[in-house]
Short mmCIF file of C-alpha atoms in Angstrom, two decimals:
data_model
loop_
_atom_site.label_atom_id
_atom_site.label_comp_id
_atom_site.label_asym_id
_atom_site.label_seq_id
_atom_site.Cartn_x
_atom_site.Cartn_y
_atom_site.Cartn_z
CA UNK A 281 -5.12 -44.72 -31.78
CA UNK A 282 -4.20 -40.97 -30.64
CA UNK A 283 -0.82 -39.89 -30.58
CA UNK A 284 -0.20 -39.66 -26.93
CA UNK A 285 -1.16 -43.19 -27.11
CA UNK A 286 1.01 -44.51 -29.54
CA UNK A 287 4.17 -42.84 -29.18
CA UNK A 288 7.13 -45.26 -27.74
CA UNK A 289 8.94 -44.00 -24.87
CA UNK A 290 12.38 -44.54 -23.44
CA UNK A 291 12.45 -45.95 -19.87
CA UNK A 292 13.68 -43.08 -17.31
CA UNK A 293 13.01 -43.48 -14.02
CA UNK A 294 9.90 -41.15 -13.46
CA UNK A 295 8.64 -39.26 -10.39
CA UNK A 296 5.61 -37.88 -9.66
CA UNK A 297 5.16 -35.08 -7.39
CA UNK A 298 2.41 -35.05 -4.38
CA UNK A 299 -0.52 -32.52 -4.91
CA UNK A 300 0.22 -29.25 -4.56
CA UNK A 301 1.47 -27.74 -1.34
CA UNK A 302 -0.19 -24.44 -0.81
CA UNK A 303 2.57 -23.08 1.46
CA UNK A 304 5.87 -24.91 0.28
CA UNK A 305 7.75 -25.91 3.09
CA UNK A 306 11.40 -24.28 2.78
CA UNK A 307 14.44 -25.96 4.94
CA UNK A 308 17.58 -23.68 4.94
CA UNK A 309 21.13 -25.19 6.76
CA UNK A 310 24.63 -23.41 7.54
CA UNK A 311 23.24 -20.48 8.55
CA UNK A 312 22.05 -18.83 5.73
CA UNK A 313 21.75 -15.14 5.67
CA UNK A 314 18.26 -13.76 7.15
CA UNK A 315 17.86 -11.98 3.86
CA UNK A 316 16.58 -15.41 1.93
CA UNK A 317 14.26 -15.54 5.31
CA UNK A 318 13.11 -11.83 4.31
CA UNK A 319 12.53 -12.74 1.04
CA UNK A 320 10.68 -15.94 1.72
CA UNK A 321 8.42 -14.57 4.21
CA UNK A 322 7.02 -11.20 2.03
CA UNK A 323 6.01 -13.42 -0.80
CA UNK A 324 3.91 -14.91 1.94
CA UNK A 325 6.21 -18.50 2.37
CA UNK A 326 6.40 -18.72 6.25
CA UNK A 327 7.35 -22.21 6.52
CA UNK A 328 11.26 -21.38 6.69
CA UNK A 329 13.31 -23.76 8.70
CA UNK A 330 16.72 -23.19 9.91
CA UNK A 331 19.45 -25.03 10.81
CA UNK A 332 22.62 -23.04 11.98
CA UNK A 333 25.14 -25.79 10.69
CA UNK A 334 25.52 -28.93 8.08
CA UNK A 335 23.65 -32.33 8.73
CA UNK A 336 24.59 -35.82 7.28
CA UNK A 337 23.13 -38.99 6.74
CA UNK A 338 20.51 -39.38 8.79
CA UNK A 339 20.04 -36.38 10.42
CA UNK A 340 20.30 -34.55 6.86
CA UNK A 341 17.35 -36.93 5.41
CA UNK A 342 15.28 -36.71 8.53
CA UNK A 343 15.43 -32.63 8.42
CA UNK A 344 14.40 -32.65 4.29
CA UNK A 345 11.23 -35.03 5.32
CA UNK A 346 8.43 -32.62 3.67
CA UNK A 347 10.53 -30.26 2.23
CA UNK A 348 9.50 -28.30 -0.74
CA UNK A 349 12.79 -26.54 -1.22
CA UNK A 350 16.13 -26.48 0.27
CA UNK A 351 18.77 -23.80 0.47
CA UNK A 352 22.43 -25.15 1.50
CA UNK A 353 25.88 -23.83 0.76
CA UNK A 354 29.02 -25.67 0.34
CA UNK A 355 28.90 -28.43 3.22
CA UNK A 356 26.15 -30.04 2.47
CA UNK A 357 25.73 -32.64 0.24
CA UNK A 358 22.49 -33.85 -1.54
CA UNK A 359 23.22 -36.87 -3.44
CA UNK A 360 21.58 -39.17 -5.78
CA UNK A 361 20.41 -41.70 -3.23
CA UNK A 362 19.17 -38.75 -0.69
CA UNK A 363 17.29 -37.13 -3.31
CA UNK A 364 15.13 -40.46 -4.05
CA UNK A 365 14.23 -40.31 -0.65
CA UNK A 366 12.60 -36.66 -0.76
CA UNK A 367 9.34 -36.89 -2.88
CA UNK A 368 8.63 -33.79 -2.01
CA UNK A 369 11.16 -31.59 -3.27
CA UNK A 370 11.27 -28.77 -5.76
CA UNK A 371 14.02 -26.74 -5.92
CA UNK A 372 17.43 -26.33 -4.60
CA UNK A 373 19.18 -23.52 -4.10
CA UNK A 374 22.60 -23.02 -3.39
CA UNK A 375 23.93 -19.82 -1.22
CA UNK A 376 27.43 -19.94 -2.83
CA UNK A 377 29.09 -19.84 -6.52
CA UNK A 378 29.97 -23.67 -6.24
CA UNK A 379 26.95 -26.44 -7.24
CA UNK A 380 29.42 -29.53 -6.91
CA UNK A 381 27.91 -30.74 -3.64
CA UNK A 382 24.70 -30.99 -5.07
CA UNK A 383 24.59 -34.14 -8.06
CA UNK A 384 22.97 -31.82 -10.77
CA UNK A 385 22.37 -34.66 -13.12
CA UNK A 386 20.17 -36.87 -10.63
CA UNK A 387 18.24 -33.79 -9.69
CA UNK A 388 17.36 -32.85 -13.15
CA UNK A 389 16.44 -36.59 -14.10
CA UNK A 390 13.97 -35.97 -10.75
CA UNK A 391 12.50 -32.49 -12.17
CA UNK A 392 14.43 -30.58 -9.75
CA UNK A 393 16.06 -27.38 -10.84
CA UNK A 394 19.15 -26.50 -9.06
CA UNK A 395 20.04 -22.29 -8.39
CA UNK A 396 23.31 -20.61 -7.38
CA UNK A 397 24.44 -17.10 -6.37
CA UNK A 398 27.22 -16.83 -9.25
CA UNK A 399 27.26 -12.85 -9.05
CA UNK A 400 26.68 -11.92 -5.31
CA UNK A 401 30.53 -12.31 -3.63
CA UNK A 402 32.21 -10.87 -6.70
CA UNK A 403 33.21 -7.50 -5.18
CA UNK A 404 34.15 -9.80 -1.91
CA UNK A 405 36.61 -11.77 -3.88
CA UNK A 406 38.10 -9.77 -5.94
CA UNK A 407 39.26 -6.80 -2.75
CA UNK A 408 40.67 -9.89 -1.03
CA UNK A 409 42.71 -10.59 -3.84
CA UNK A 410 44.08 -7.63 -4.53
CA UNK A 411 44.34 -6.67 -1.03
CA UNK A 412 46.61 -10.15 -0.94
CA UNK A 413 48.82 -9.23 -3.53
CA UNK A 414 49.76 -5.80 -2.41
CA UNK A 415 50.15 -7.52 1.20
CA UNK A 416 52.43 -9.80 -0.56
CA UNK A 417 54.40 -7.46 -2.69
CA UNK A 418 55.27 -5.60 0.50
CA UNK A 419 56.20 -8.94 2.49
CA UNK A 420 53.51 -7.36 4.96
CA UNK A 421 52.66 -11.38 6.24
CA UNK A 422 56.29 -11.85 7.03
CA UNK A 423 57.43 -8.31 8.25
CA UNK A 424 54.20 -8.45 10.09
CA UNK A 425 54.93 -12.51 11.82
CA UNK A 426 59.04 -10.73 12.43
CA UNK A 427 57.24 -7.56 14.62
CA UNK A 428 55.35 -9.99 16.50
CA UNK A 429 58.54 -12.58 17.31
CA UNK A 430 60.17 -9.38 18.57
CA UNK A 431 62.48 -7.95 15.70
CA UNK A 432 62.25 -4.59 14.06
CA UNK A 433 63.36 -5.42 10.39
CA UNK A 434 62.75 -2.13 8.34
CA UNK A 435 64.60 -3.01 5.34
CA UNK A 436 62.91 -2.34 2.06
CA UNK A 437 64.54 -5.49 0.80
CA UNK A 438 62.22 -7.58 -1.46
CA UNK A 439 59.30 -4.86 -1.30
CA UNK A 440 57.22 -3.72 -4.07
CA UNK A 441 54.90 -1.38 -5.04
CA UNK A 442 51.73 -2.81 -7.18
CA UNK A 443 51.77 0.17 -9.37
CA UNK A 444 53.57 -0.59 -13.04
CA UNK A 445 53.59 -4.24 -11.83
CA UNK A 446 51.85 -7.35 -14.22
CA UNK A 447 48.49 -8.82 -12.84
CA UNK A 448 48.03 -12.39 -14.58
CA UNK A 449 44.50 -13.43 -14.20
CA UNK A 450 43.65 -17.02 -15.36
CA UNK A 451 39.96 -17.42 -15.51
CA UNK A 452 38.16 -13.61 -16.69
CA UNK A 453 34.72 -14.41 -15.68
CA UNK A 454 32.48 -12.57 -13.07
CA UNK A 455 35.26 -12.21 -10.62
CA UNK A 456 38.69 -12.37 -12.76
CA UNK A 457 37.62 -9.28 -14.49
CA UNK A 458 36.39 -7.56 -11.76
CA UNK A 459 40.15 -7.91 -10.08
CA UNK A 460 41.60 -6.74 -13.55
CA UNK A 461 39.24 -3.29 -13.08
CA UNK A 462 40.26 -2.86 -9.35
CA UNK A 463 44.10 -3.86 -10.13
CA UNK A 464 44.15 -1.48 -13.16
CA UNK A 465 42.83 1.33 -10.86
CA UNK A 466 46.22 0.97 -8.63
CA UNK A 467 48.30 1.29 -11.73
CA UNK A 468 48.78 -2.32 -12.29
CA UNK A 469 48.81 -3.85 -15.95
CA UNK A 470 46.47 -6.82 -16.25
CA UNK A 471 47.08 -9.69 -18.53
CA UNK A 472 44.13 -12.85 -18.70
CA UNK A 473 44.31 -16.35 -19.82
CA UNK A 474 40.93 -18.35 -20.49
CA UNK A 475 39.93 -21.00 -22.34
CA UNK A 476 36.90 -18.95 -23.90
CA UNK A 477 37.28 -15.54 -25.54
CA UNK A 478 36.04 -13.09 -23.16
CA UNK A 479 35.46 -9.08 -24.27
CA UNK A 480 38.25 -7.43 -22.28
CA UNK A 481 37.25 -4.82 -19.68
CA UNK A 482 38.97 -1.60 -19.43
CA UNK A 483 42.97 -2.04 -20.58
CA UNK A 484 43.31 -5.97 -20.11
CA UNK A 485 44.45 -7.98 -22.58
CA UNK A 486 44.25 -11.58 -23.66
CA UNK A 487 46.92 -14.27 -24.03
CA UNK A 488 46.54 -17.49 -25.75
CA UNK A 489 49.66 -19.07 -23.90
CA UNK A 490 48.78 -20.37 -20.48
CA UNK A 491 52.87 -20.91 -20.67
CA UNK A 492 53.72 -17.66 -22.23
CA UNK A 493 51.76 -15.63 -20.13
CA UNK A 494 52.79 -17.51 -16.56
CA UNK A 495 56.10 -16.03 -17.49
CA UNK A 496 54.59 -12.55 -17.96
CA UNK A 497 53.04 -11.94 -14.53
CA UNK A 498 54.53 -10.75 -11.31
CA UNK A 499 51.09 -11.75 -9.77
CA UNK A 500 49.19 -14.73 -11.13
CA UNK A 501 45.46 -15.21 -9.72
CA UNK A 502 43.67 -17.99 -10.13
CA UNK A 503 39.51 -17.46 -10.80
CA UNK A 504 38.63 -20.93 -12.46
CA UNK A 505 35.58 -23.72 -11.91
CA UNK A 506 36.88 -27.23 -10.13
CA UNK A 507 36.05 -30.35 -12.07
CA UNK A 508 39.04 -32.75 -13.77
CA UNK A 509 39.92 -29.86 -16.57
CA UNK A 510 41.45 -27.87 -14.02
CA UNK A 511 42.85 -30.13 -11.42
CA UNK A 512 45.88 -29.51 -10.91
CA UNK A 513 46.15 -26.68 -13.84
CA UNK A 514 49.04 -25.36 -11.88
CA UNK A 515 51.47 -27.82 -11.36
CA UNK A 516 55.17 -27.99 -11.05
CA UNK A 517 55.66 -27.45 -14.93
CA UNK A 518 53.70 -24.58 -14.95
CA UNK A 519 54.97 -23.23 -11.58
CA UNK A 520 58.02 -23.47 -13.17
CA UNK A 521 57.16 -21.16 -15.66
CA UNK A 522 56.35 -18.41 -13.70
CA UNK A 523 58.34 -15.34 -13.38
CA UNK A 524 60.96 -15.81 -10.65
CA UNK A 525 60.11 -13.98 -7.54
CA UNK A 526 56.43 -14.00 -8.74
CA UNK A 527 53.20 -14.35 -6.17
CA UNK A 528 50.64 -16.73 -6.69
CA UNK A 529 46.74 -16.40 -5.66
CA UNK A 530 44.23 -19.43 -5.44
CA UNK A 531 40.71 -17.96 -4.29
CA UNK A 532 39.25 -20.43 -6.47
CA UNK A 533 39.28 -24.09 -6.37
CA UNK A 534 41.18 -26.39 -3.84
CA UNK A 535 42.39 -28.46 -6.56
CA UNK A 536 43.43 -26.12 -9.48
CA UNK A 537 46.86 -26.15 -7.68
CA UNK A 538 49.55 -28.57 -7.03
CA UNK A 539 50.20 -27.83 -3.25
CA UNK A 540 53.61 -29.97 -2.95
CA UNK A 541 54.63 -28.08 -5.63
CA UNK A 542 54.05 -25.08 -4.93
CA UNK A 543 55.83 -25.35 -1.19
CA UNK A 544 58.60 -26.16 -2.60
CA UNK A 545 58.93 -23.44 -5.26
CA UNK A 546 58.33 -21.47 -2.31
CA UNK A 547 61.00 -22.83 -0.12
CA UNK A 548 63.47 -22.86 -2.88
CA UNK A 549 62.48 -18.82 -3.42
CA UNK A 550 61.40 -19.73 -7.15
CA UNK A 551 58.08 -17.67 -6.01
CA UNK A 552 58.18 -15.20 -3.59
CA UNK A 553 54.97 -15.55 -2.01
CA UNK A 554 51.74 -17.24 -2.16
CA UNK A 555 47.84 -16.54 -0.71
CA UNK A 556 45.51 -19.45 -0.85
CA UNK A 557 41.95 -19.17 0.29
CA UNK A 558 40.94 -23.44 -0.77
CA UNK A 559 42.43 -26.27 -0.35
CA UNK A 560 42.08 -29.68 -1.87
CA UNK A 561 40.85 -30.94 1.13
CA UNK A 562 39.58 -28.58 3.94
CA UNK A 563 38.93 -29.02 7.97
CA UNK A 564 34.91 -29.93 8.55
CA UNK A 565 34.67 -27.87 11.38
CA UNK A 566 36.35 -24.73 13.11
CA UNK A 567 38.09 -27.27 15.88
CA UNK A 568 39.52 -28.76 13.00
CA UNK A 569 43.56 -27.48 11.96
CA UNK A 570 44.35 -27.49 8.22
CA UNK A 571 46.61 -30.08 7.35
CA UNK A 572 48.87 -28.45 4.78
CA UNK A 573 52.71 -28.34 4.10
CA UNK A 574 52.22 -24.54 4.06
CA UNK A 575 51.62 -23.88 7.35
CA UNK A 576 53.87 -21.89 8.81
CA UNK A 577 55.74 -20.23 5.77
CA UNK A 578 56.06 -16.52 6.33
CA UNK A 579 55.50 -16.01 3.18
CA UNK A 580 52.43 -17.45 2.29
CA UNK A 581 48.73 -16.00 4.04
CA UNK A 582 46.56 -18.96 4.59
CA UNK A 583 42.92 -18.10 4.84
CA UNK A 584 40.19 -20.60 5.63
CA UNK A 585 37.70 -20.06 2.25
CA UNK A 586 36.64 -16.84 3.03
CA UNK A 587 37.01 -15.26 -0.09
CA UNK A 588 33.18 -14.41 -0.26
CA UNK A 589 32.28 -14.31 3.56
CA UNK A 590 31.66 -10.42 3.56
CA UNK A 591 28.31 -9.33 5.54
CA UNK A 592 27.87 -7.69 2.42
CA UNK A 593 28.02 -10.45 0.16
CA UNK A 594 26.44 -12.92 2.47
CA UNK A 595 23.19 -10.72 2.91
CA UNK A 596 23.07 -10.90 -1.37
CA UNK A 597 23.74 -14.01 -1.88
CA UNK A 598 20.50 -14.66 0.81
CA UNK A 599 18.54 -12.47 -1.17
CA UNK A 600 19.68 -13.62 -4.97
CA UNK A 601 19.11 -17.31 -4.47
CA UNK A 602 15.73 -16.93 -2.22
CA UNK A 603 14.25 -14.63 -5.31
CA UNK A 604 15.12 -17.68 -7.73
CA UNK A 605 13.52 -20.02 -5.55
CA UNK A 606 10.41 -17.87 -5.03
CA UNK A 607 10.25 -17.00 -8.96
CA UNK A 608 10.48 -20.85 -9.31
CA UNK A 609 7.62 -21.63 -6.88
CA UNK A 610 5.20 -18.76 -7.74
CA UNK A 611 6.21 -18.88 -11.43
CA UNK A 612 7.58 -21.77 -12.52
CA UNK A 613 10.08 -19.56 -14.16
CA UNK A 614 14.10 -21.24 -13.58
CA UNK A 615 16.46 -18.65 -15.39
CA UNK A 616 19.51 -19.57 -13.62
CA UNK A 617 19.50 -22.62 -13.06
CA UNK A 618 22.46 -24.63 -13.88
CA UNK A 619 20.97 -28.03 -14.01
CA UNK A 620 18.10 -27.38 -16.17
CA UNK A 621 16.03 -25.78 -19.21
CA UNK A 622 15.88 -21.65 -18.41
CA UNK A 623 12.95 -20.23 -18.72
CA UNK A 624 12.24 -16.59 -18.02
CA UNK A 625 9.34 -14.98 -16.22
CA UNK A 626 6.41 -14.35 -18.28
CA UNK A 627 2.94 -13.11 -16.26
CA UNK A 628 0.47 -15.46 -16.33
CA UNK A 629 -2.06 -15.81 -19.19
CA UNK A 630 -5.03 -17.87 -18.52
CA UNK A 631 -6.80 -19.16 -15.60
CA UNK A 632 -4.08 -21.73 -14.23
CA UNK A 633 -0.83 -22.28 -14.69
CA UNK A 634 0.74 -25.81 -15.36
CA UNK A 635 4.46 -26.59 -15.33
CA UNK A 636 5.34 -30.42 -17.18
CA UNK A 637 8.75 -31.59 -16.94
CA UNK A 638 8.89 -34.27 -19.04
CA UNK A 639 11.25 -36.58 -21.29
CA UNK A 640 12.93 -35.08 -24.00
CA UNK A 641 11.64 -37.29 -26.72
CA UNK A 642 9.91 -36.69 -30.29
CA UNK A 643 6.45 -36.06 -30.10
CA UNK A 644 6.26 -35.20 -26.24
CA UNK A 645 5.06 -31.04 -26.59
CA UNK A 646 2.40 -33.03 -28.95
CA UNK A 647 1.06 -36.08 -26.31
CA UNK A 648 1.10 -32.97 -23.40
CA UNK A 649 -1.40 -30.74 -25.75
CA UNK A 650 -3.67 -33.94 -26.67
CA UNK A 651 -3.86 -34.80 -23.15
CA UNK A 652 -4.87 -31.05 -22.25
CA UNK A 653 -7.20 -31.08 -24.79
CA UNK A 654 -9.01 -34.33 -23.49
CA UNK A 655 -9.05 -32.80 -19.87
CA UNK A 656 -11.02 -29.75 -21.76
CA UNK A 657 -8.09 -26.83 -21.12
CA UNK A 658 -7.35 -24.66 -23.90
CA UNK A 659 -3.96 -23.27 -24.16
CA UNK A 660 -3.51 -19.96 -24.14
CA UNK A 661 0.32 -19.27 -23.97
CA UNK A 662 3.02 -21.71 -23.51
CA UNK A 663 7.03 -21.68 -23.06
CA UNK A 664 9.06 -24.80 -23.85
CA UNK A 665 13.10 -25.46 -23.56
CA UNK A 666 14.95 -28.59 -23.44
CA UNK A 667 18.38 -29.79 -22.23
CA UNK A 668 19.77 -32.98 -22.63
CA UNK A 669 16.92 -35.58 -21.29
CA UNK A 670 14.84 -33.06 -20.19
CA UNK A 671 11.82 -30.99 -21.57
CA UNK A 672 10.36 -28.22 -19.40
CA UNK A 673 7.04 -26.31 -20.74
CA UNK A 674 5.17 -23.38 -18.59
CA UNK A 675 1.70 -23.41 -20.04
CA UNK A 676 -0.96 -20.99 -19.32
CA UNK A 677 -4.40 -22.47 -19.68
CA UNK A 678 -8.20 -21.44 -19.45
CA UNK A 679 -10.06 -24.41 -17.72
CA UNK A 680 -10.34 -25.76 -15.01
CA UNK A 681 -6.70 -27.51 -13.85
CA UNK A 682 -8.58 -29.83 -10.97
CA UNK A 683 -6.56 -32.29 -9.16
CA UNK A 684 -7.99 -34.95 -11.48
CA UNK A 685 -6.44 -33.12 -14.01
CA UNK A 686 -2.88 -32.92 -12.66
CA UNK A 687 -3.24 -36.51 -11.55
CA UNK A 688 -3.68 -37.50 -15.19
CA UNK A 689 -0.82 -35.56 -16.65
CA UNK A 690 1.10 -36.93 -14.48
CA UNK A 691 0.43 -40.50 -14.78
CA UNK A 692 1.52 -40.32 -18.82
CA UNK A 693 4.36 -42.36 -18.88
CA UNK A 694 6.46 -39.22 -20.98
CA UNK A 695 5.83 -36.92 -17.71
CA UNK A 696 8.39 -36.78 -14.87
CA UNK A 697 6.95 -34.10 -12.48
CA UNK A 698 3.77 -32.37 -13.47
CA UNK A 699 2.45 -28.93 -10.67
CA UNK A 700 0.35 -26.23 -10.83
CA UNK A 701 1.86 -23.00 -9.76
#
């Protein structure tokens, strides 16, 4: 008996994709920036559908029937159930930082990869921010609300410059330390707090002390991922521990802060002011008011998550997470992907190009090269990585990789989606 015969599998639930779709149908919602159209359509993919808003439900799954990819931002969901229901899918793509509407696990158990834009708004982020706290130091949002209400306060009362002031960043990834460099470059000292150690840039330096370091900061912004380690991370303990007359920042998660707590630290003058760009739980449409008790403090700038939503940022975002779906689709290739094994672009080698994602069991790279071997393909170059229960191997074969061929691979009872590319 041959190995790819005799080795004992664990039950997953398996899925097959159809044959190959020449032209990959690509179905893009919330208006999406025309750059991921530009991309799409000059490596020759001119199926692009559009949809200027979110769907749901129904609507959602009748819009994905046939799709080969979808591109979405942070509105629409694409759930376990929803994703059994689209046989033809490939990739995902998501036109924001965020990947928590998408369930990551359930695509990757499908052979889906899932791709974000992690880099594109950094710049965006990071000038609203410090724009916000130099607003804020001046009490700009309530000498600004006093001009408008018909009184001409010019006292200097309470007004700061941000120069020879403390910047507390919590969080020094992509767009924390790109706020420390901009902050640093209006005289401001910048202090970080993360969980990982992170090389500091320019004059920052680290503190081990989420506590300790609160209590250092005039300015505390928050640039951290949502998920249960961070709900709530500041709460009414750790407000509490912030400098008195200190500003907070949350262009980050919705959740990372206690909102109840912070309006009253507020209210009490604990903190002087406040800018938050999320909110645990945000309007659905522009109709919609914000329910928060924050509205109407004039010391606090409410924005509606628009830390990233710069023309400029928007346009790169199109363009970053269209090339990673077109690399994926030509290639095969998924560096980036958060959901799944990364493998890097490599030109092709042989005569056809075969991409098995498969179960991450013993003996699996084995039963795939027996089977090629029966179907008469030689392998000429091949690229395997796993991650968790999934294998993913780009192999580059001379042969003949017919649709008989593709049909067998995939039938094996390791294989979970099987393509040619």
């Amino acid at each position: 008996m041959t190995l790819t015969r005799s080795l004992k599998y664990r039950t997953m639930n398996v899925f097959h994709l159809p044959e190959r779709v020449q032209m990959p149908r690509i179905v893009l919602f919330e208006n999406i920036h025309a750059s991921a159209r530009e991309v799409f359509v000059a490596a020759g993919f001119d199926d692009v559908v559009t949809h200027a808003g979110a769907l749901a439900g129904d609507a959602l799954r009748e819009a994905l029937q046939g799709a080969n990819a979808v591109g979405i931002r942070s509105r629409t969901h694409l759930d376990q159930a929803l994703l059994a229901d689209l046989p033809d899918l490939r990739a995902i793509g998501c036109f924001c930082i965020g990947t928590n509407q998408v369930d990551l696990e359930a695509a990757a158990l499908r052979g889906i990869p899932v791709f974000n834009a992690p880099f594109s708004n950094t710049r965006s982020v990071a000038e609203l921010v410090l724009g916000e706290a130099i607003l804020l130091l001046r009490r700009i949002p309530e000498k600004n609300a006093r001009v408008h209400e018909g009184f001409w306060d010019k006292t200097a009362d309470g007004a700061y410059e941000a120069r020879g002031k403390t910047l507390g960043i919590v969080g020094y990834g992509n767009i924390g330390s790109q706020v420390g460099i901009l902050a640093e470059s209006f005289g401001m000292r910048v202090i970080y707090h993360d969980i990982e150690a992170k090389l500091p840039l320019g004059n920052a330096h680290a503190t081990s002390s989420l506590k300790k370091f609160l209590g250092q900061a005039d300015v505390v912004t928050l640039h951290v991922p949502g998920g249960k380690d961070t709900a709530n991370l500041i709460d009414a303990e750790a407000i509490a521990a912030m400098r008195p007359g200190s500003i907070l920042i949350n262009a980050s998660r919705g959740t990372v802060v206690d909102i109840p707590a912070l309006q009253r630290a507020l209210k009490s003058g604990h903190l002087s002011g406040a800018a938050i760009d999320v909110f645990p739980t945000e309007p659905k449409s522009r109709d919609e008011a914000l329910d928060s008790p924050l509205r109407g403090m004039h010391n606090v700038i409410l924005t509606p998550h628009i830390g990233g939503s710069t023309q400029e940022s928007q346009e790169n975002i199109g363009r970053e997470v269209a090339e990673k779906l077109k690399r994926f689709i030509s290639s095969g290739t998924t560096k980036g992907a958060v959901n799944f094994p990364e493998i890097s672009y490599h030109e092709q080698a042989g005569a056809a190009r075969i991409i098995h994602i498969h179960q991450n069991v013993p003996g699996a790279m084995g039963a795939l090269s027996n089977l090629m071997g029966e179907y008469g393909l030689n392998i000429v170059s091949q690229q395997l990585q796993t991650r968790g229960k999934i294998g993913y191997a780009i192999t580059d074969v001379d042969g003949e990789a017919t649709d008989q061929v593709i049909e067998g691979l995939r039938r094996h009872p390791i294989t979970i989606r099987c393509d040619r590319v």
